[in-house]
Amino acid sequence: DAGVTQSPTHLIKTRGQHVTLRCSPISGHKSVSWYQQVLGQGPQFIFQYYEKEERGRGNFPDRFSARQFPNYSSELNVNALLLGDSALYLCASSPGDLPGEQYFGPGTRLTVT
Amino acid sequence: QKEVEQNSGPLSVPEGAIASLNCTYSDRGSQSFFWYRQYSGKSPELIMFIYSNGDKEDGRFTAQLNKASQYVSLLIRDSQPSDSATYLCAVRNDMRFGAGTRLTVKP
């Protein structure tokens, strides 16, 4: 079975621009979570969606938003990019609404210049 | 501020030894705990999860949970060079991760 997929793999953007990252969960998984990981730190929780509803939100500004589609895939949008948004963005899926037993995708490396 | 703390390491052990990784957490209401392995440049990979006090074994890995003392540990027996990675501890309640412990297993 295919694992979690994310696109694009790498992305370079300029300060002030907007970015959309995409994620497809493991087949049968209904929950998707998004994380930001900067070098040397653990992943920081951004959002969790289950059955197209937001179930959790981390301590990130309103520039960050997300949504989940009927096929359970998800998008993470970041507006007005800052240099500090440069990071690895990870998507994780889990079968139920509790996010613990999560399986991560390969991530999207975002560089903001 | 809820915290998940790990010793950043690096922790270095010889091949065949037992590697012991520790994690403490501040939220006494935490229910579920997870260990992930992350190779350099890769995404985290789920190794084990534990919900109840005591030990849980899976192959060479043993997770230990002590809710009274608010710590969870991961033991890796017969360590192999392929175990060299960063090990992340995570707490489910708000999916907070520690910063990870970098483990090096020397041949």
mmCIF file with all atom_site columns, N, CA and C in Angstrom, chain A residues 12-78:
data_model
loop_
_atom_site.group_PDB
_atom_site.id
_atom_site.type_symbol
_atom_site.label_atom_id
_atom_site.label_alt_id
_atom_site.label_comp_id
_atom_site.label_asym_id
_atom_site.label_entity_id
_atom_site.label_seq_id
_atom_site.pdbx_PDB_ins_code
_atom_site.Cartn_x
_atom_site.Cartn_y
_atom_site.Cartn_z
_atom_site.occupancy
_atom_site.B_iso_or_equiv
_atom_site.pdbx_formal_charge
_atom_site.auth_seq_id
_atom_site.auth_comp_id
_atom_site.auth_asym_id
_atom_site.auth_atom_id
_atom_site.pdbx_PDB_model_num
ATOM 1   N N  . ILE A 1 12 ? 10.981  26.819 -3.340 1.00 0.00 ? 12 ILE A N  1
ATOM 2   C CA . ILE A 1 12 ? 11.662  28.063 -2.981 1.00 0.00 ? 12 ILE A CA 1
ATOM 3   C C  . ILE A 1 12 ? 10.722  29.221 -3.269 1.00 0.00 ? 12 ILE A C  1
ATOM 4   N N  . LYS A 1 13 ? 10.496  30.038 -2.263 1.00 0.00 ? 13 LYS A N  1
ATOM 5   C CA . LYS A 1 13 ? 9.592   31.188 -2.389 1.00 0.00 ? 13 LYS A CA 1
ATOM 6   C C  . LYS A 1 13 ? 10.283  32.440 -1.866 1.00 0.00 ? 13 LYS A C  1
ATOM 7   N N  . THR A 1 14 ? 9.716   33.560 -2.203 1.00 0.00 ? 14 THR A N  1
ATOM 8   C CA . THR A 1 14 ? 10.217  34.857 -1.770 1.00 0.00 ? 14 THR A CA 1
ATOM 9   C C  . THR A 1 14 ? 9.335   35.397 -0.654 1.00 0.00 ? 14 THR A C  1
ATOM 10  N N  . ARG A 1 15 ? 9.943   36.152 0.245  1.00 0.00 ? 15 ARG A N  1
ATOM 11  C CA . ARG A 1 15 ? 9.179   36.771 1.338  1.00 0.00 ? 15 ARG A CA 1
ATOM 12  C C  . ARG A 1 15 ? 7.936   37.480 0.813  1.00 0.00 ? 15 ARG A C  1
ATOM 13  N N  . GLY A 1 16 ? 6.832   37.304 1.507  1.00 0.00 ? 16 GLY A N  1
ATOM 14  C CA . GLY A 1 16 ? 5.584   37.952 1.133  1.00 0.00 ? 16 GLY A CA 1
ATOM 15  C C  . GLY A 1 16 ? 4.705   37.114 0.223  1.00 0.00 ? 16 GLY A C  1
ATOM 16  N N  . GLN A 1 17 ? 5.278   36.079 -0.387 1.00 0.00 ? 17 GLN A N  1
ATOM 17  C CA . GLN A 1 17 ? 4.479   35.246 -1.281 1.00 0.00 ? 17 GLN A CA 1
ATOM 18  C C  . GLN A 1 17 ? 3.608   34.275 -0.483 1.00 0.00 ? 17 GLN A C  1
ATOM 19  N N  . HIS A 1 18 ? 2.797   33.552 -1.228 1.00 0.00 ? 18 HIS A N  1
ATOM 20  C CA . HIS A 1 18 ? 1.880   32.557 -0.684 1.00 0.00 ? 18 HIS A CA 1
ATOM 21  C C  . HIS A 1 18 ? 2.336   31.176 -1.160 1.00 0.00 ? 18 HIS A C  1
ATOM 22  N N  . VAL A 1 19 ? 2.089   30.146 -0.317 1.00 0.00 ? 19 VAL A N  1
ATOM 23  C CA . VAL A 1 19 ? 2.457   28.796 -0.715 1.00 0.00 ? 19 VAL A CA 1
ATOM 24  C C  . VAL A 1 19 ? 1.337   27.826 -0.336 1.00 0.00 ? 19 VAL A C  1
ATOM 25  N N  . THR A 1 20 ? 1.154   26.810 -1.167 1.00 0.00 ? 20 THR A N  1
ATOM 26  C CA . THR A 1 20 ? 0.194   25.731 -0.890 1.00 0.00 ? 20 THR A CA 1
ATOM 27  C C  . THR A 1 20 ? 0.921   24.403 -0.945 1.00 0.00 ? 20 THR A C  1
ATOM 28  N N  . LEU A 1 21 ? 0.826   23.658 0.122  1.00 0.00 ? 21 LEU A N  1
ATOM 29  C CA . LEU A 1 21 ? 1.425   22.331 0.210  1.00 0.00 ? 21 LEU A CA 1
ATOM 30  C C  . LEU A 1 21 ? 0.300   21.298 0.235  1.00 0.00 ? 21 LEU A C  1
ATOM 31  N N  . ARG A 1 22 ? 0.562   20.142 -0.379 1.00 0.00 ? 22 ARG A N  1
ATOM 32  C CA . ARG A 1 22 ? -0.485  19.136 -0.521 1.00 0.00 ? 22 ARG A CA 1
ATOM 33  C C  . ARG A 1 22 ? -0.080  17.804 0.087  1.00 0.00 ? 22 ARG A C  1
ATOM 34  N N  . CYS A 1 23 ? -1.085  17.070 0.539  1.00 0.00 ? 23 CYS A N  1
ATOM 35  C CA . CYS A 1 23 ? -0.851  15.812 1.228  1.00 0.00 ? 23 CYS A CA 1
ATOM 36  C C  . CYS A 1 23 ? -1.970  14.838 0.910  1.00 0.00 ? 23 CYS A C  1
ATOM 37  N N  . SER A 1 24 ? -1.585  13.598 0.619  1.00 0.00 ? 24 SER A N  1
ATOM 38  C CA . SER A 1 24 ? -2.570  12.520 0.470  1.00 0.00 ? 24 SER A CA 1
ATOM 39  C C  . SER A 1 24 ? -2.295  11.466 1.530  1.00 0.00 ? 24 SER A C  1
ATOM 40  N N  . PRO A 1 25 ? -3.285  11.135 2.345  1.00 0.00 ? 25 PRO A N  1
ATOM 41  C CA . PRO A 1 25 ? -3.055  10.190 3.439  1.00 0.00 ? 25 PRO A CA 1
ATOM 42  C C  . PRO A 1 25 ? -3.022  8.746  2.944  1.00 0.00 ? 25 PRO A C  1
ATOM 43  N N  . ILE A 1 26 ? -2.629  7.867  3.842  1.00 0.00 ? 26 ILE A N  1
ATOM 44  C CA . ILE A 1 26 ? -2.700  6.437  3.567  1.00 0.00 ? 26 ILE A CA 1
ATOM 45  C C  . ILE A 1 26 ? -4.166  6.070  3.315  1.00 0.00 ? 26 ILE A C  1
ATOM 46  N N  . SER A 1 27 ? -4.387  5.180  2.363  1.00 0.00 ? 27 SER A N  1
ATOM 47  C CA . SER A 1 27 ? -5.750  4.771  2.041  1.00 0.00 ? 27 SER A CA 1
ATOM 48  C C  . SER A 1 27 ? -6.465  4.251  3.288  1.00 0.00 ? 27 SER A C  1
ATOM 49  N N  . GLY A 1 28 ? -7.653  4.780  3.535  1.00 0.00 ? 28 GLY A N  1
ATOM 50  C CA . GLY A 1 28 ? -8.411  4.365  4.706  1.00 0.00 ? 28 GLY A CA 1
ATOM 51  C C  . GLY A 1 28 ? -8.217  5.258  5.920  1.00 0.00 ? 28 GLY A C  1
ATOM 52  N N  . HIS A 1 29 ? -7.202  6.083  5.902  1.00 0.00 ? 29 HIS A N  1
ATOM 53  C CA . HIS A 1 29 ? -6.970  7.019  7.010  1.00 0.00 ? 29 HIS A CA 1
ATOM 54  C C  . HIS A 1 29 ? -7.802  8.271  6.793  1.00 0.00 ? 29 HIS A C  1
ATOM 55  N N  . LYS A 1 30 ? -8.466  8.699  7.875  1.00 0.00 ? 30 LYS A N  1
ATOM 56  C CA . LYS A 1 30 ? -9.357  9.846  7.760  1.00 0.00 ? 30 LYS A CA 1
ATOM 57  C C  . LYS A 1 30 ? -8.822  11.099 8.438  1.00 0.00 ? 30 LYS A C  1
ATOM 58  N N  . SER A 1 31 ? -7.709  10.969 9.139  1.00 0.00 ? 31 SER A N  1
ATOM 59  C CA . SER A 1 31 ? -7.143  12.113 9.861  1.00 0.00 ? 31 SER A CA 1
ATOM 60  C C  . SER A 1 31 ? -5.812  12.518 9.258  1.00 0.00 ? 31 SER A C  1
ATOM 61  N N  . VAL A 1 32 ? -5.646  13.813 9.096  1.00 0.00 ? 32 VAL A N  1
ATOM 62  C CA . VAL A 1 32 ? -4.390  14.367 8.590  1.00 0.00 ? 32 VAL A CA 1
ATOM 63  C C  . VAL A 1 32 ? -3.934  15.461 9.549  1.00 0.00 ? 32 VAL A C  1
ATOM 64  N N  . SER A 1 33 ? -2.649  15.430 9.861  1.00 0.00 ? 33 SER A N  1
ATOM 65  C CA . SER A 1 33 ? -2.055  16.470 10.697 1.00 0.00 ? 33 SER A CA 1
ATOM 66  C C  . SER A 1 33 ? -0.880  17.081 9.969  1.00 0.00 ? 33 SER A C  1
ATOM 67  N N  . TRP A 1 34 ? -0.643  18.349 10.251 1.00 0.00 ? 34 TRP A N  1
ATOM 68  C CA . TRP A 1 34 ? 0.477   19.083 9.656  1.00 0.00 ? 34 TRP A CA 1
ATOM 69  C C  . TRP A 1 34 ? 1.437   19.519 10.753 1.00 0.00 ? 34 TRP A C  1
ATOM 70  N N  . TYR A 1 35 ? 2.745   19.427 10.437 1.00 0.00 ? 35 TYR A N  1
ATOM 71  C CA . TYR A 1 35 ? 3.792   19.815 11.358 1.00 0.00 ? 35 TYR A CA 1
ATOM 72  C C  . TYR A 1 35 ? 4.834   20.640 10.622 1.00 0.00 ? 35 TYR A C  1
ATOM 73  N N  . GLN A 1 36 ? 5.494   21.504 11.388 1.00 0.00 ? 36 GLN A N  1
ATOM 74  C CA . GLN A 1 36 ? 6.647   22.254 10.895 1.00 0.00 ? 36 GLN A CA 1
ATOM 75  C C  . GLN A 1 36 ? 7.866   21.783 11.675 1.00 0.00 ? 36 GLN A C  1
ATOM 76  N N  . GLN A 1 37 ? 8.930   21.455 10.970 1.00 0.00 ? 37 GLN A N  1
ATOM 77  C CA . GLN A 1 37 ? 10.157  21.037 11.646 1.00 0.00 ? 37 GLN A CA 1
ATOM 78  C C  . GLN A 1 37 ? 11.327  21.851 11.143 1.00 0.00 ? 37 GLN A C  1
ATOM 79  N N  . VAL A 1 38 ? 11.935  22.599 12.052 1.00 0.00 ? 38 VAL A N  1
ATOM 80  C CA . VAL A 1 38 ? 13.156  23.314 11.723 1.00 0.00 ? 38 VAL A CA 1
ATOM 81  C C  . VAL A 1 38 ? 14.328  22.482 12.194 1.00 0.00 ? 38 VAL A C  1
ATOM 82  N N  . LEU A 1 39 ? 15.485  22.741 11.615 1.00 0.00 ? 39 LEU A N  1
ATOM 83  C CA . LEU A 1 39 ? 16.670  21.923 11.868 1.00 0.00 ? 39 LEU A CA 1
ATOM 84  C C  . LEU A 1 39 ? 17.009  21.898 13.347 1.00 0.00 ? 39 LEU A C  1
ATOM 85  N N  . GLY A 1 40 ? 17.205  20.690 13.871 1.00 0.00 ? 40 GLY A N  1
ATOM 86  C CA . GLY A 1 40 ? 17.617  20.548 15.267 1.00 0.00 ? 40 GLY A CA 1
ATOM 87  C C  . GLY A 1 40 ? 16.480  20.531 16.258 1.00 0.00 ? 40 GLY A C  1
ATOM 88  N N  . GLN A 1 41 ? 15.243  20.633 15.773 1.00 0.00 ? 41 GLN A N  1
ATOM 89  C CA . GLN A 1 41 ? 14.087  20.615 16.664 1.00 0.00 ? 41 GLN A CA 1
ATOM 90  C C  . GLN A 1 41 ? 13.128  19.497 16.276 1.00 0.00 ? 41 GLN A C  1
ATOM 91  N N  . GLY A 1 42 ? 12.262  19.170 17.209 1.00 0.00 ? 42 GLY A N  1
ATOM 92  C CA . GLY A 1 42 ? 11.218  18.210 16.889 1.00 0.00 ? 42 GLY A CA 1
ATOM 93  C C  . GLY A 1 42 ? 10.106  18.873 16.095 1.00 0.00 ? 42 GLY A C  1
ATOM 94  N N  . PRO A 1 43 ? 9.254   18.095 15.471 1.00 0.00 ? 43 PRO A N  1
ATOM 95  C CA . PRO A 1 43 ? 8.125   18.665 14.722 1.00 0.00 ? 43 PRO A CA 1
ATOM 96  C C  . PRO A 1 43 ? 7.211   19.481 15.633 1.00 0.00 ? 43 PRO A C  1
ATOM 97  N N  . GLN A 1 44 ? 6.741   20.605 15.123 1.00 0.00 ? 44 GLN A N  1
ATOM 98  C CA . GLN A 1 44 ? 5.800   21.461 15.842 1.00 0.00 ? 44 GLN A CA 1
ATOM 99  C C  . GLN A 1 44 ? 4.424   21.323 15.205 1.00 0.00 ? 44 GLN A C  1
ATOM 100 N N  . PHE A 1 45 ? 3.450   21.001 16.024 1.00 0.00 ? 45 PHE A N  1
ATOM 101 C CA . PHE A 1 45 ? 2.095   20.748 15.546 1.00 0.00 ? 45 PHE A CA 1
ATOM 102 C C  . PHE A 1 45 ? 1.452   22.028 15.022 1.00 0.00 ? 45 PHE A C  1
ATOM 103 N N  . ILE A 1 46 ? 0.876   21.936 13.809 1.00 0.00 ? 46 ILE A N  1
ATOM 104 C CA . ILE A 1 46 ? 0.196   23.097 13.216 1.00 0.00 ? 46 ILE A CA 1
ATOM 105 C C  . ILE A 1 46 ? -1.317  22.885 13.229 1.00 0.00 ? 46 ILE A C  1
ATOM 106 N N  . PHE A 1 47 ? -1.779  21.814 12.584 1.00 0.00 ? 47 PHE A N  1
ATOM 107 C CA . PHE A 1 47 ? -3.212  21.530 12.472 1.00 0.00 ? 47 PHE A CA 1
ATOM 108 C C  . PHE A 1 47 ? -3.463  20.028 12.475 1.00 0.00 ? 47 PHE A C  1
ATOM 109 N N  . GLN A 1 48 ? -4.669  19.653 12.916 1.00 0.00 ? 48 GLN A N  1
ATOM 110 C CA . GLN A 1 48 ? -5.174  18.321 12.677 1.00 0.00 ? 48 GLN A CA 1
ATOM 111 C C  . GLN A 1 48 ? -6.580  18.414 12.108 1.00 0.00 ? 48 GLN A C  1
ATOM 112 N N  . TYR A 1 49 ? -6.848  17.629 11.070 1.00 0.00 ? 49 TYR A N  1
ATOM 113 C CA . TYR A 1 49 ? -8.182  17.533 10.481 1.00 0.00 ? 49 TYR A CA 1
ATOM 114 C C  . TYR A 1 49 ? -8.649  16.098 10.517 1.00 0.00 ? 49 TYR A C  1
ATOM 115 N N  . TYR A 1 50 ? -9.934  15.940 10.806 1.00 0.00 ? 50 TYR A N  1
ATOM 116 C CA . TYR A 1 50 ? -10.554 14.624 10.790 1.00 0.00 ? 50 TYR A CA 1
ATOM 117 C C  . TYR A 1 50 ? -11.926 14.768 10.166 1.00 0.00 ? 50 TYR A C  1
ATOM 118 N N  . GLU A 1 51 ? -12.199 13.977 9.172  1.00 0.00 ? 51 GLU A N  1
ATOM 119 C CA . GLU A 1 51 ? -13.488 14.043 8.480  1.00 0.00 ? 51 GLU A CA 1
ATOM 120 C C  . GLU A 1 51 ? -13.821 15.478 8.059  1.00 0.00 ? 51 GLU A C  1
ATOM 121 N N  . LYS A 1 52 ? -12.836 16.150 7.537  1.00 0.00 ? 52 LYS A N  1
ATOM 122 C CA . LYS A 1 52 ? -12.952 17.504 6.957  1.00 0.00 ? 52 LYS A CA 1
ATOM 123 C C  . LYS A 1 52 ? -13.161 18.599 8.009  1.00 0.00 ? 52 LYS A C  1
ATOM 124 N N  . GLU A 1 53 ? -13.089 18.244 9.275  1.00 0.00 ? 53 GLU A N  1
ATOM 125 C CA . GLU A 1 53 ? -13.245 19.255 10.317 1.00 0.00 ? 53 GLU A CA 1
ATOM 126 C C  . GLU A 1 53 ? -11.924 19.457 11.068 1.00 0.00 ? 53 GLU A C  1
ATOM 127 N N  . GLU A 1 54 ? -11.654 20.695 11.431 1.00 0.00 ? 54 GLU A N  1
ATOM 128 C CA . GLU A 1 54 ? -10.460 20.988 12.215 1.00 0.00 ? 54 GLU A CA 1
ATOM 129 C C  . GLU A 1 54 ? -10.644 20.450 13.629 1.00 0.00 ? 54 GLU A C  1
ATOM 130 N N  . ARG A 1 55 ? -9.706  19.619 14.065 1.00 0.00 ? 55 ARG A N  1
ATOM 131 C CA . ARG A 1 55 ? -9.792  19.024 15.392 1.00 0.00 ? 55 ARG A CA 1
ATOM 132 C C  . ARG A 1 55 ? -8.744  19.589 16.355 1.00 0.00 ? 55 ARG A C  1
ATOM 133 N N  . GLY A 1 56 ? -7.742  20.246 15.806 1.00 0.00 ? 56 GLY A N  1
ATOM 134 C CA . GLY A 1 56 ? -6.707  20.808 16.671 1.00 0.00 ? 56 GLY A CA 1
ATOM 135 C C  . GLY A 1 56 ? -5.893  21.829 15.922 1.00 0.00 ? 56 GLY A C  1
ATOM 136 N N  . ARG A 1 57 ? -5.375  22.787 16.679 1.00 0.00 ? 57 ARG A N  1
ATOM 137 C CA . ARG A 1 57 ? -4.570  23.852 16.086 1.00 0.00 ? 57 ARG A CA 1
ATOM 138 C C  . ARG A 1 57 ? -3.437  24.157 17.039 1.00 0.00 ? 57 ARG A C  1
ATOM 139 N N  . GLY A 1 58 ? -2.245  24.251 16.491 1.00 0.00 ? 58 GLY A N  1
ATOM 140 C CA . GLY A 1 58 ? -1.089  24.601 17.299 1.00 0.00 ? 58 GLY A CA 1
ATOM 141 C C  . GLY A 1 58 ? -0.918  26.103 17.391 1.00 0.00 ? 58 GLY A C  1
ATOM 142 N N  . ASN A 1 59 ? 0.174   26.507 17.981 1.00 0.00 ? 59 ASN A N  1
ATOM 143 C CA . ASN A 1 59 ? 0.429   27.919 18.229 1.00 0.00 ? 59 ASN A CA 1
ATOM 144 C C  . ASN A 1 59 ? 1.107   28.563 17.023 1.00 0.00 ? 59 ASN A C  1
ATOM 145 N N  . PHE A 1 60 ? 0.360   28.697 15.957 1.00 0.00 ? 60 PHE A N  1
ATOM 146 C CA . PHE A 1 60 ? 0.856   29.315 14.728 1.00 0.00 ? 60 PHE A CA 1
ATOM 147 C C  . PHE A 1 60 ? -0.047  30.482 14.356 1.00 0.00 ? 60 PHE A C  1
ATOM 148 N N  . PRO A 1 61 ? 0.519   31.497 13.696 1.00 0.00 ? 61 PRO A N  1
ATOM 149 C CA . PRO A 1 61 ? -0.296  32.673 13.347 1.00 0.00 ? 61 PRO A CA 1
ATOM 150 C C  . PRO A 1 61 ? -1.353  32.349 12.308 1.00 0.00 ? 61 PRO A C  1
ATOM 151 N N  . ASP A 1 62 ? -2.267  33.290 12.143 1.00 0.00 ? 62 ASP A N  1
ATOM 152 C CA . ASP A 1 62 ? -3.383  33.110 11.211 1.00 0.00 ? 62 ASP A CA 1
ATOM 153 C C  . ASP A 1 62 ? -2.943  33.057 9.758  1.00 0.00 ? 62 ASP A C  1
ATOM 154 N N  . ARG A 1 63 ? -1.683  33.346 9.510  1.00 0.00 ? 63 ARG A N  1
ATOM 155 C CA . ARG A 1 63 ? -1.160  33.209 8.132  1.00 0.00 ? 63 ARG A CA 1
ATOM 156 C C  . ARG A 1 63 ? -1.201  31.754 7.675  1.00 0.00 ? 63 ARG A C  1
ATOM 157 N N  . PHE A 1 64 ? -1.262  30.867 8.643  1.00 0.00 ? 64 PHE A N  1
ATOM 158 C CA . PHE A 1 64 ? -1.312  29.439 8.356  1.00 0.00 ? 64 PHE A CA 1
ATOM 159 C C  . PHE A 1 64 ? -2.779  28.988 8.361  1.00 0.00 ? 64 PHE A C  1
ATOM 160 N N  . SER A 1 65 ? -3.161  28.273 7.315  1.00 0.00 ? 65 SER A N  1
ATOM 161 C CA . SER A 1 65 ? -4.513  27.722 7.256  1.00 0.00 ? 65 SER A CA 1
ATOM 162 C C  . SER A 1 65 ? -4.455  26.374 6.539  1.00 0.00 ? 65 SER A C  1
ATOM 163 N N  . ALA A 1 66 ? -5.480  25.599 6.716  1.00 0.00 ? 66 ALA A N  1
ATOM 164 C CA . ALA A 1 66 ? -5.508  24.278 6.092  1.00 0.00 ? 66 ALA A CA 1
ATOM 165 C C  . ALA A 1 66 ? -6.938  23.875 5.824  1.00 0.00 ? 66 ALA A C  1
ATOM 166 N N  . ARG A 1 67 ? -7.068  22.849 5.015  1.00 0.00 ? 67 ARG A N  1
ATOM 167 C CA . ARG A 1 67 ? -8.382  22.260 4.810  1.00 0.00 ? 67 ARG A CA 1
ATOM 168 C C  . ARG A 1 67 ? -8.224  20.812 4.398  1.00 0.00 ? 67 ARG A C  1
ATOM 169 N N  . GLN A 1 68 ? -9.287  20.053 4.559  1.00 0.00 ? 68 GLN A N  1
ATOM 170 C CA . GLN A 1 68 ? -9.288  18.656 4.161  1.00 0.00 ? 68 GLN A CA 1
ATOM 171 C C  . GLN A 1 68 ? -10.440 18.438 3.203  1.00 0.00 ? 68 GLN A C  1
ATOM 172 N N  . PHE A 1 69 ? -10.199 17.663 2.180  1.00 0.00 ? 69 PHE A N  1
ATOM 173 C CA . PHE A 1 69 ? -11.175 17.438 1.129  1.00 0.00 ? 69 PHE A CA 1
ATOM 174 C C  . PHE A 1 69 ? -11.956 16.135 1.363  1.00 0.00 ? 69 PHE A C  1
ATOM 175 N N  . PRO A 1 70 ? -13.060 15.949 0.627  1.00 0.00 ? 70 PRO A N  1
ATOM 176 C CA . PRO A 1 70 ? -13.857 14.721 0.822  1.00 0.00 ? 70 PRO A CA 1
ATOM 177 C C  . PRO A 1 70 ? -13.072 13.430 0.644  1.00 0.00 ? 70 PRO A C  1
ATOM 178 N N  . ASN A 1 71 ? -12.000 13.457 -0.151 1.00 0.00 ? 71 ASN A N  1
ATOM 179 C CA . ASN A 1 71 ? -11.194 12.229 -0.319 1.00 0.00 ? 71 ASN A CA 1
ATOM 180 C C  . ASN A 1 71 ? -10.102 12.135 0.751  1.00 0.00 ? 71 ASN A C  1
ATOM 181 N N  . TYR A 1 72 ? -10.174 12.992 1.755  1.00 0.00 ? 72 TYR A N  1
ATOM 182 C CA . TYR A 1 72 ? -9.289  13.041 2.924  1.00 0.00 ? 72 TYR A CA 1
ATOM 183 C C  . TYR A 1 72 ? -7.919  13.628 2.637  1.00 0.00 ? 72 TYR A C  1
ATOM 184 N N  . SER A 1 73 ? -7.633  13.999 1.409  1.00 0.00 ? 73 SER A N  1
ATOM 185 C CA . SER A 1 73 ? -6.396  14.720 1.155  1.00 0.00 ? 73 SER A CA 1
ATOM 186 C C  . SER A 1 73 ? -6.494  16.098 1.794  1.00 0.00 ? 73 SER A C  1
ATOM 187 N N  . SER A 1 74 ? -5.362  16.771 1.883  1.00 0.00 ? 74 SER A N  1
ATOM 188 C CA . SER A 1 74 ? -5.344  18.036 2.620  1.00 0.00 ? 74 SER A CA 1
ATOM 189 C C  . SER A 1 74 ? -4.390  19.025 1.970  1.00 0.00 ? 74 SER A C  1
ATOM 190 N N  . GLU A 1 75 ? -4.652  20.277 2.212  1.00 0.00 ? 75 GLU A N  1
ATOM 191 C CA . GLU A 1 75 ? -3.771  21.368 1.799  1.00 0.00 ? 75 GLU A CA 1
ATOM 192 C C  . GLU A 1 75 ? -3.402  22.200 3.000  1.00 0.00 ? 75 GLU A C  1
ATOM 193 N N  . LEU A 1 76 ? -2.149  22.656 3.029  1.00 0.00 ? 76 LEU A N  1
ATOM 194 C CA . LEU A 1 76 ? -1.697  23.646 4.014  1.00 0.00 ? 76 LEU A CA 1
ATOM 195 C C  . LEU A 1 76 ? -1.330  24.897 3.244  1.00 0.00 ? 76 LEU A C  1
ATOM 196 N N  . ASN A 1 77 ? -1.901  26.010 3.631  1.00 0.00 ? 77 ASN A N  1
ATOM 197 C CA . ASN A 1 77 ? -1.626  27.285 2.991  1.00 0.00 ? 77 ASN A CA 1
ATOM 198 C C  . ASN A 1 77 ? -0.918  28.216 3.968  1.00 0.00 ? 77 ASN A C  1
ATOM 199 N N  . VAL A 1 78 ? 0.095   28.885 3.461  1.00 0.00 ? 78 VAL A N  1
ATOM 200 C CA . VAL A 1 78 ? 0.798   29.884 4.266  1.00 0.00 ? 78 VAL A CA 1
ATOM 201 C C  . VAL A 1 78 ? 0.863   31.171 3.464  1.00 0.00 ? 78 VAL A C  1
#
